[in-house]
Amino acid sequence: MDFTLPDSHIEYQKQVIDFASTLLEDNFIDREQESKFSIDLWRACANFGLFKLLTPREYGGFDEEVDLLKAVLAMEGFGYACRDNGLALGISAQLWTIQLTLVHHATEDQKARFLTKLVSGEYLGAHALTEEIAGSDIYNMQTTAKPVDGGFILNGKKRYVGMAPLADVVITFANARPEMGAFGVTGFLLERNLGGFRSSDNQSKMGLRTHPFGEIIMEDCFVPDRNVLGGVGAGLGICNHSLEYDRCGILASNVGTMEKQLEECVQFAKQRKQFGQSVGKFQSVSNRIANMKIRLETARLLLYKLVWLKQQDKPAMLEASMLKLVLSENFLDSSLDAIRIHGGTGYLTREGIERNLRDAVGGVIYAGTSDIQRNIIAKFCGL
């Protein structure tokens, strides 16, 4: 078993860290409080080349073949250096749920029309799946796709969609054959200029506030045949296939954030004095830091293992669920520990410590709740 990472990947990760460390020289705290997305930062990330990850060179990407490990290490570095978890989530979501899904399932025409524009930053993408009564029970979706000459008429509403207010292209799913249940679910590529397609305004939320969030509404929305993704009835397979990759990389930036978080807590515990000694000498503080280190390394090992499995083209639904569960829960627990270590300072918004806790809560919900991950893990254990 070799844990050595390629030198070229480590060097690129360092470049990402250098880039991201100078990215937020603006009024980030105000933007976060006001739930403002920065298109300038998004385009800066595109100009740097972050969206070239997970896309073949012929469509504007870095390499001939998709390199999962390079993308994960890059986003880990981004999370380490960038304080804006909402921006990191937006980038990760576009890479893993939109661009990679197009790479695996789109026609050559669809790739040519959408991938290049997503990579360049000209287009923003969204992935719309959840509905009012179809969250964890996602294949109970009520959005329908009625076949007509030259395409389909879509009717329905998707909720909790990242980038919904701004997205130029949306991967969404509707049931084209309701009588077949989940086997009638079909993927579609919605474009902003399609008649009958609209999105809500940005919805305020607890954390990840710089990542726009809203609804996608389809009212007699005509989608041409050329925008069907993977064929009629292929939606079930696309969703299941994409979920493994989604859970592989969408939280990779949180590993980097946890590492930075740990470093800052250690530094504070050394410098802060109480009762004539550094607070790190008190076991209640040092134990929390030890737990943070264990959580970080456990999450990182699960992440790298899942990347290895997918690069070997091996099935990894169990490993994907374990990673999603452990990484999201560990980030949440460590973020609470970071506040407790810093005390009153950690509770103040201007210090930026409490923000990670608010942001971490979303991770135990989106891309499959922690409860659903435990159900999947239990099923693989034979229950």
Short mmCIF file of C-alpha atoms in Angstrom, two decimals:
data_model
loop_
_atom_site.label_atom_id
_atom_site.label_comp_id
_atom_site.label_asym_id
_atom_site.label_seq_id
_atom_site.Cartn_x
_atom_site.Cartn_y
_atom_site.Cartn_z
CA MET A 1 0.00 0.00 0.00
CA ASP A 2 1.58 3.24 -1.18
CA PHE A 3 0.43 6.56 0.27
CA THR A 4 2.80 8.64 -1.86
CA LEU A 5 1.05 11.42 -3.79
CA PRO A 6 2.36 12.51 -7.21
CA ASP A 7 4.78 15.43 -7.01
CA SER A 8 2.95 17.20 -9.83
CA HIS A 9 -0.31 17.05 -7.86
CA ILE A 10 1.33 18.39 -4.69
CA GLU A 11 2.86 21.23 -6.68
CA TYR A 12 -0.50 22.12 -8.20
CA GLN A 13 -2.10 22.02 -4.75
CA LYS A 14 0.51 24.54 -3.57
CA GLN A 15 -0.36 26.78 -6.51
CA VAL A 16 -4.03 26.57 -5.55
CA ILE A 17 -3.20 27.48 -1.95
CA ASP A 18 -1.15 30.48 -3.08
CA PHE A 19 -3.96 31.60 -5.36
CA ALA A 20 -6.75 31.08 -2.82
CA SER A 21 -4.85 32.80 -0.01
CA THR A 22 -4.99 36.10 -1.90
CA LEU A 23 -8.47 35.59 -3.32
CA LEU A 24 -10.54 37.20 -0.62
CA GLU A 25 -8.96 40.59 -0.16
CA ASP A 26 -12.42 42.14 0.01
CA ASN A 27 -15.26 42.69 2.48
CA PHE A 28 -15.94 38.98 2.86
CA ILE A 29 -17.53 39.19 6.32
CA ASP A 30 -20.03 41.75 5.06
CA ARG A 31 -20.77 39.72 1.93
CA GLU A 32 -21.30 36.60 4.02
CA GLN A 33 -23.68 38.38 6.37
CA GLU A 34 -25.60 39.83 3.42
CA SER A 35 -25.66 36.54 1.46
CA LYS A 36 -23.90 38.06 -1.55
CA PHE A 37 -22.34 35.92 -4.26
CA SER A 38 -19.29 37.39 -6.02
CA ILE A 39 -19.23 36.75 -9.76
CA ASP A 40 -15.81 38.41 -9.86
CA LEU A 41 -14.35 35.76 -7.53
CA TRP A 42 -16.04 33.02 -9.56
CA ARG A 43 -14.45 34.29 -12.75
CA ALA A 44 -11.10 34.68 -11.00
CA CYS A 45 -11.30 30.99 -10.12
CA ALA A 46 -12.18 30.20 -13.74
CA ASN A 47 -9.28 32.29 -15.04
CA PHE A 48 -6.93 30.50 -12.65
CA GLY A 49 -8.14 27.21 -14.12
CA LEU A 50 -10.08 25.50 -11.32
CA PHE A 51 -12.90 24.55 -13.68
CA LYS A 52 -10.41 22.81 -15.96
CA LEU A 53 -10.37 20.03 -13.39
CA LEU A 54 -12.50 16.95 -14.12
CA THR A 55 -12.83 17.89 -17.80
CA PRO A 56 -10.87 16.43 -20.75
CA ARG A 57 -8.56 18.72 -22.67
CA GLU A 58 -10.69 18.65 -25.81
CA TYR A 59 -13.38 20.55 -23.90
CA GLY A 60 -11.03 23.01 -22.22
CA GLY A 61 -9.73 20.87 -19.35
CA PHE A 62 -6.21 20.18 -18.13
CA ASP A 63 -5.51 16.60 -19.18
CA GLU A 64 -6.44 14.05 -21.79
CA GLU A 65 -8.24 12.02 -19.14
CA VAL A 66 -10.10 13.11 -16.00
CA ASP A 67 -7.84 13.02 -12.93
CA LEU A 68 -9.94 12.60 -9.76
CA LEU A 69 -7.00 12.78 -7.36
CA LYS A 70 -5.74 16.05 -8.81
CA ALA A 71 -9.18 17.59 -8.42
CA VAL A 72 -9.57 16.39 -4.82
CA LEU A 73 -6.13 17.65 -3.80
CA ALA A 74 -6.77 20.98 -5.52
CA MET A 75 -10.04 21.54 -3.68
CA GLU A 76 -8.48 20.39 -0.41
CA GLY A 77 -5.89 23.13 -0.92
CA PHE A 78 -8.60 25.63 -1.82
CA GLY A 79 -10.48 24.86 1.39
CA TYR A 80 -7.28 25.29 3.39
CA ALA A 81 -6.56 28.77 2.06
CA CYS A 82 -9.99 30.21 1.27
CA ARG A 83 -12.30 31.35 4.08
CA ASP A 84 -15.35 31.35 1.81
CA ASN A 85 -16.88 27.89 2.23
CA GLY A 86 -19.84 28.93 0.07
CA LEU A 87 -17.56 29.69 -2.87
CA ALA A 88 -15.73 26.39 -2.33
CA LEU A 89 -19.04 24.50 -2.33
CA GLY A 90 -20.16 26.24 -5.52
CA ILE A 91 -16.96 25.30 -7.31
CA SER A 92 -17.06 21.71 -6.05
CA ALA A 93 -20.72 21.30 -6.97
CA GLN A 94 -20.12 22.48 -10.53
CA LEU A 95 -17.09 20.21 -10.91
CA TRP A 96 -18.56 17.03 -9.46
CA THR A 97 -22.31 17.20 -10.11
CA ILE A 98 -22.39 19.08 -13.41
CA GLN A 99 -19.16 18.94 -15.40
CA LEU A 100 -18.27 15.36 -14.46
CA THR A 101 -21.86 14.23 -15.08
CA LEU A 102 -21.65 15.75 -18.57
CA VAL A 103 -18.29 14.07 -19.18
CA HIS A 104 -19.77 10.67 -18.30
CA HIS A 105 -23.28 10.91 -19.74
CA ALA A 106 -23.66 13.74 -22.27
CA THR A 107 -23.62 13.40 -26.05
CA GLU A 108 -20.77 14.95 -28.02
CA ASP A 109 -23.12 17.75 -29.06
CA GLN A 110 -24.05 18.46 -25.41
CA LYS A 111 -20.41 18.44 -24.31
CA ALA A 112 -19.47 20.84 -27.08
CA ARG A 113 -22.32 23.21 -26.24
CA PHE A 114 -21.98 23.28 -22.45
CA LEU A 115 -18.66 21.99 -21.12
CA THR A 116 -16.40 24.58 -22.72
CA LYS A 117 -18.56 27.44 -21.43
CA LEU A 118 -18.68 25.96 -17.93
CA VAL A 119 -14.90 25.52 -17.87
CA SER A 120 -14.28 29.10 -19.01
CA GLY A 121 -16.62 30.57 -16.40
CA GLU A 122 -18.97 31.97 -19.04
CA TYR A 123 -21.71 29.62 -17.82
CA LEU A 124 -22.74 28.81 -14.26
CA GLY A 125 -24.32 25.41 -13.70
CA ALA A 126 -26.81 23.89 -11.27
CA HIS A 127 -27.99 20.39 -10.40
CA ALA A 128 -31.70 20.19 -9.51
CA LEU A 129 -33.05 16.99 -8.01
CA THR A 130 -34.87 17.52 -4.68
CA GLU A 131 -38.60 18.29 -4.54
CA GLU A 132 -41.11 19.10 -1.80
CA ILE A 133 -42.07 15.47 -1.19
CA ALA A 134 -39.06 13.87 -2.85
CA GLY A 135 -35.97 14.51 -0.77
CA SER A 136 -34.37 11.35 0.58
CA ASP A 137 -37.10 9.46 -1.31
CA ILE A 138 -35.86 11.12 -4.47
CA TYR A 139 -37.38 8.75 -7.05
CA ASN A 140 -40.84 9.66 -5.80
CA MET A 141 -40.40 12.89 -7.76
CA GLN A 142 -43.52 14.60 -9.08
CA THR A 143 -41.91 16.56 -11.92
CA THR A 144 -43.17 15.15 -15.21
CA ALA A 145 -41.87 15.13 -18.76
CA LYS A 146 -44.55 14.68 -21.42
CA PRO A 147 -43.30 13.58 -24.87
CA VAL A 148 -44.26 15.92 -27.71
CA ASP A 149 -42.99 16.44 -31.24
CA GLY A 150 -39.30 17.33 -31.06
CA GLY A 151 -38.92 17.06 -27.30
CA PHE A 152 -40.68 17.07 -23.93
CA ILE A 153 -42.90 19.38 -21.88
CA LEU A 154 -41.68 19.59 -18.28
CA ASN A 155 -43.81 20.60 -15.31
CA GLY A 156 -42.63 20.68 -11.71
CA LYS A 157 -40.54 22.46 -9.10
CA LYS A 158 -37.13 21.64 -7.65
CA ARG A 159 -36.07 22.89 -4.22
CA TYR A 160 -32.80 23.62 -2.41
CA VAL A 161 -30.86 24.10 -5.65
CA GLY A 162 -27.40 25.61 -5.35
CA MET A 163 -26.77 28.36 -7.94
CA ALA A 164 -30.42 28.26 -9.00
CA PRO A 165 -30.86 32.07 -9.15
CA LEU A 166 -27.91 32.46 -11.54
CA ALA A 167 -27.46 29.19 -13.42
CA ASP A 168 -27.26 29.28 -17.21
CA VAL A 169 -27.63 25.50 -17.53
CA VAL A 170 -29.35 23.12 -15.12
CA ILE A 171 -29.15 19.35 -14.98
CA THR A 172 -32.58 18.28 -13.76
CA PHE A 173 -34.68 15.14 -13.65
CA ALA A 174 -38.31 14.40 -14.44
CA ASN A 175 -40.37 11.27 -14.90
CA ALA A 176 -41.10 10.68 -18.59
CA ARG A 177 -42.82 7.35 -17.90
CA PRO A 178 -44.64 7.62 -14.56
CA GLU A 179 -46.15 4.17 -14.96
CA MET A 180 -42.62 2.73 -14.72
CA GLY A 181 -41.80 4.45 -11.43
CA ALA A 182 -38.10 5.11 -10.92
CA PHE A 183 -37.29 3.53 -14.28
CA GLY A 184 -39.08 6.37 -16.04
CA VAL A 185 -36.85 9.06 -14.52
CA THR A 186 -35.00 10.99 -17.21
CA GLY A 187 -32.29 13.64 -17.14
CA PHE A 188 -32.62 16.95 -18.97
CA LEU A 189 -30.43 19.95 -19.66
CA LEU A 190 -32.38 23.14 -19.01
CA GLU A 191 -31.14 26.40 -20.48
CA ARG A 192 -31.96 29.78 -19.05
CA ASN A 193 -33.57 30.98 -22.28
CA LEU A 194 -36.10 28.14 -22.52
CA GLY A 195 -39.71 29.24 -22.32
CA GLY A 196 -41.46 28.08 -19.16
CA PHE A 197 -38.24 27.93 -17.15
CA ARG A 198 -37.59 30.30 -14.27
CA SER A 199 -35.80 30.37 -10.95
CA SER A 200 -36.52 31.96 -7.58
CA ASP A 201 -34.53 34.72 -5.93
CA ASN A 202 -31.71 33.78 -3.57
CA GLN A 203 -33.04 32.28 -0.35
CA SER A 204 -31.41 33.22 2.95
CA LYS A 205 -30.00 30.34 4.97
CA MET A 206 -28.05 29.52 8.12
CA GLY A 207 -24.65 29.03 6.53
CA LEU A 208 -22.87 28.85 3.18
CA ARG A 209 -24.49 32.22 2.55
CA THR A 210 -22.24 33.27 -0.33
CA HIS A 211 -23.49 30.26 -2.31
CA PRO A 212 -26.78 31.25 -4.04
CA PHE A 213 -29.68 28.97 -3.24
CA GLY A 214 -33.21 28.72 -4.56
CA GLU A 215 -35.87 26.93 -6.59
CA ILE A 216 -36.17 25.87 -10.22
CA ILE A 217 -39.69 26.13 -11.65
CA MET A 218 -40.83 24.47 -14.87
CA GLU A 219 -44.26 25.41 -16.22
CA ASP A 220 -44.98 23.86 -19.60
CA CYS A 221 -41.27 24.14 -20.28
CA PHE A 222 -40.35 22.74 -23.69
CA VAL A 223 -37.02 20.91 -23.74
CA PRO A 224 -35.80 19.72 -27.16
CA ASP A 225 -34.71 16.13 -27.75
CA ARG A 226 -31.08 17.26 -28.09
CA ASN A 227 -31.17 18.26 -24.40
CA VAL A 228 -32.17 14.83 -23.07
CA LEU A 229 -29.30 13.51 -20.95
CA GLY A 230 -28.42 9.86 -21.47
CA GLY A 231 -31.70 8.79 -23.04
CA VAL A 232 -35.26 8.35 -21.79
CA GLY A 233 -35.34 6.33 -18.58
CA ALA A 234 -31.61 6.68 -17.95
CA GLY A 235 -32.05 9.08 -15.03
CA LEU A 236 -31.94 6.37 -12.35
CA GLY A 237 -28.58 5.11 -13.59
CA ILE A 238 -27.18 8.62 -14.00
CA CYS A 239 -28.18 9.61 -10.46
CA ASN A 240 -26.74 6.48 -8.85
CA HIS A 241 -23.53 6.72 -10.86
CA SER A 242 -23.09 10.42 -10.17
CA LEU A 243 -23.77 10.12 -6.44
CA GLU A 244 -20.58 8.13 -5.86
CA TYR A 245 -18.51 10.84 -7.52
CA ASP A 246 -20.51 13.63 -5.89
CA ARG A 247 -19.90 12.23 -2.41
CA CYS A 248 -16.29 11.65 -3.36
CA GLY A 249 -15.39 15.25 -4.03
CA ILE A 250 -18.05 17.75 -3.03
CA LEU A 251 -16.72 17.93 0.55
CA ALA A 252 -13.01 17.72 -0.31
CA SER A 253 -12.51 21.40 0.49
CA ASN A 254 -13.71 20.71 4.03
CA VAL A 255 -10.65 18.53 4.63
CA GLY A 256 -8.46 21.53 3.90
CA THR A 257 -10.65 23.76 6.08
CA MET A 258 -10.36 21.28 8.95
CA GLU A 259 -6.58 21.30 8.65
CA LYS A 260 -6.44 25.10 8.78
CA GLN A 261 -8.94 25.07 11.64
CA LEU A 262 -6.74 22.68 13.62
CA GLU A 263 -3.62 24.77 13.05
CA GLU A 264 -5.37 27.91 14.26
CA CYS A 265 -6.71 26.14 17.35
CA VAL A 266 -3.24 24.82 18.25
CA GLN A 267 -1.74 28.29 17.83
CA PHE A 268 -4.46 29.87 19.99
CA ALA A 269 -4.13 27.18 22.68
CA LYS A 270 -0.40 27.90 22.91
CA GLN A 271 -0.76 31.68 23.08
CA ARG A 272 -3.83 32.07 25.30
CA LYS A 273 -2.85 32.16 28.99
CA GLN A 274 -5.07 31.38 31.96
CA PHE A 275 -4.09 30.55 35.54
CA GLY A 276 -0.44 31.13 34.67
CA GLN A 277 -0.15 28.72 31.76
CA SER A 278 -1.21 28.17 28.15
CA VAL A 279 -4.77 26.85 27.89
CA GLY A 280 -3.42 24.01 25.75
CA LYS A 281 -1.93 22.55 28.92
CA PHE A 282 -5.41 21.92 30.25
CA GLN A 283 -6.62 18.46 29.34
CA SER A 284 -10.09 19.66 28.40
CA VAL A 285 -8.51 21.76 25.64
CA SER A 286 -5.77 19.34 24.56
CA ASN A 287 -8.29 16.49 24.28
CA ARG A 288 -10.42 18.55 21.91
CA ILE A 289 -7.39 19.26 19.74
CA ALA A 290 -6.47 15.57 19.73
CA ASN A 291 -9.99 14.71 18.61
CA MET A 292 -9.81 17.32 15.85
CA LYS A 293 -6.59 15.74 14.56
CA ILE A 294 -8.11 12.26 14.58
CA ARG A 295 -11.23 13.48 12.75
CA LEU A 296 -9.10 15.20 10.10
CA GLU A 297 -6.92 12.19 9.37
CA THR A 298 -9.84 9.74 9.40
CA ALA A 299 -11.75 11.85 6.89
CA ARG A 300 -8.68 12.31 4.70
CA LEU A 301 -7.95 8.57 4.56
CA LEU A 302 -11.54 7.76 3.60
CA LEU A 303 -11.44 10.48 0.93
CA TYR A 304 -8.23 9.22 -0.64
CA LYS A 305 -9.43 5.62 -0.54
CA LEU A 306 -12.64 6.54 -2.35
CA VAL A 307 -10.68 8.46 -4.99
CA TRP A 308 -8.47 5.41 -5.53
CA LEU A 309 -11.49 3.11 -5.91
CA LYS A 310 -13.13 5.37 -8.48
CA GLN A 311 -9.90 5.83 -10.43
CA GLN A 312 -9.75 2.03 -10.61
CA ASP A 313 -13.35 2.12 -11.89
CA LYS A 314 -14.51 0.05 -8.93
CA PRO A 315 -17.98 0.30 -7.36
CA ALA A 316 -17.85 2.33 -4.17
CA MET A 317 -21.35 3.19 -2.97
CA LEU A 318 -20.55 1.92 0.54
CA GLU A 319 -17.28 3.85 0.69
CA ALA A 320 -18.96 6.97 -0.70
CA SER A 321 -21.60 6.84 2.03
CA MET A 322 -18.99 6.29 4.75
CA LEU A 323 -16.96 9.24 3.50
CA LYS A 324 -19.97 11.54 3.24
CA LEU A 325 -21.07 10.62 6.76
CA VAL A 326 -17.67 10.81 8.44
CA LEU A 327 -16.40 13.94 6.69
CA SER A 328 -19.57 15.98 7.20
CA GLU A 329 -20.04 14.93 10.82
CA ASN A 330 -16.34 15.41 11.64
CA PHE A 331 -16.31 18.93 10.22
CA LEU A 332 -19.39 19.77 12.27
CA ASP A 333 -17.92 18.36 15.50
CA SER A 334 -14.53 20.00 14.99
CA SER A 335 -16.14 23.36 14.22
CA LEU A 336 -17.97 23.24 17.55
CA ASP A 337 -14.73 22.28 19.31
CA ALA A 338 -12.98 25.23 17.66
CA ILE A 339 -15.52 27.61 19.16
CA ARG A 340 -15.17 26.04 22.60
CA ILE A 341 -11.38 26.27 22.42
CA HIS A 342 -11.53 29.97 21.53
CA GLY A 343 -14.27 30.74 24.06
CA GLY A 344 -15.95 34.12 23.67
CA THR A 345 -13.64 35.02 20.78
CA GLY A 346 -14.94 32.04 18.85
CA TYR A 347 -18.51 33.20 19.27
CA LEU A 348 -17.91 36.58 17.59
CA THR A 349 -18.82 36.85 13.92
CA ARG A 350 -15.93 39.16 13.06
CA GLU A 351 -13.37 36.52 14.11
CA GLY A 352 -14.67 34.07 11.50
CA ILE A 353 -14.55 31.03 13.78
CA GLU A 354 -18.29 30.53 14.28
CA ARG A 355 -18.89 30.68 10.53
CA ASN A 356 -17.42 27.21 9.98
CA LEU A 357 -19.98 25.76 12.39
CA ARG A 358 -22.87 27.34 10.51
CA ASP A 359 -21.42 26.20 7.19
CA ALA A 360 -20.76 22.67 8.46
CA VAL A 361 -24.41 22.07 9.34
CA GLY A 362 -25.33 22.05 5.66
CA GLY A 363 -22.89 19.21 5.00
CA VAL A 364 -24.89 16.73 7.08
CA ILE A 365 -27.97 17.47 4.93
CA TYR A 366 -27.10 18.09 1.27
CA ALA A 367 -25.92 15.28 -1.08
CA GLY A 368 -27.71 12.79 1.17
CA THR A 369 -28.36 13.30 4.88
CA SER A 370 -26.25 11.58 7.53
CA ASP A 371 -29.27 9.44 8.40
CA ILE A 372 -29.58 8.21 4.82
CA GLN A 373 -25.84 7.43 4.74
CA ARG A 374 -26.23 5.30 7.86
CA ASN A 375 -29.13 3.46 6.23
CA ILE A 376 -27.00 2.70 3.17
CA ILE A 377 -24.07 1.55 5.30
CA ALA A 378 -26.34 -0.70 7.36
CA LYS A 379 -27.77 -2.22 4.20
CA PHE A 380 -24.28 -3.10 2.97
CA CYS A 381 -23.67 -4.73 6.37
CA GLY A 382 -26.56 -7.07 5.63
CA LEU A 383 -29.40 -5.42 7.54
#
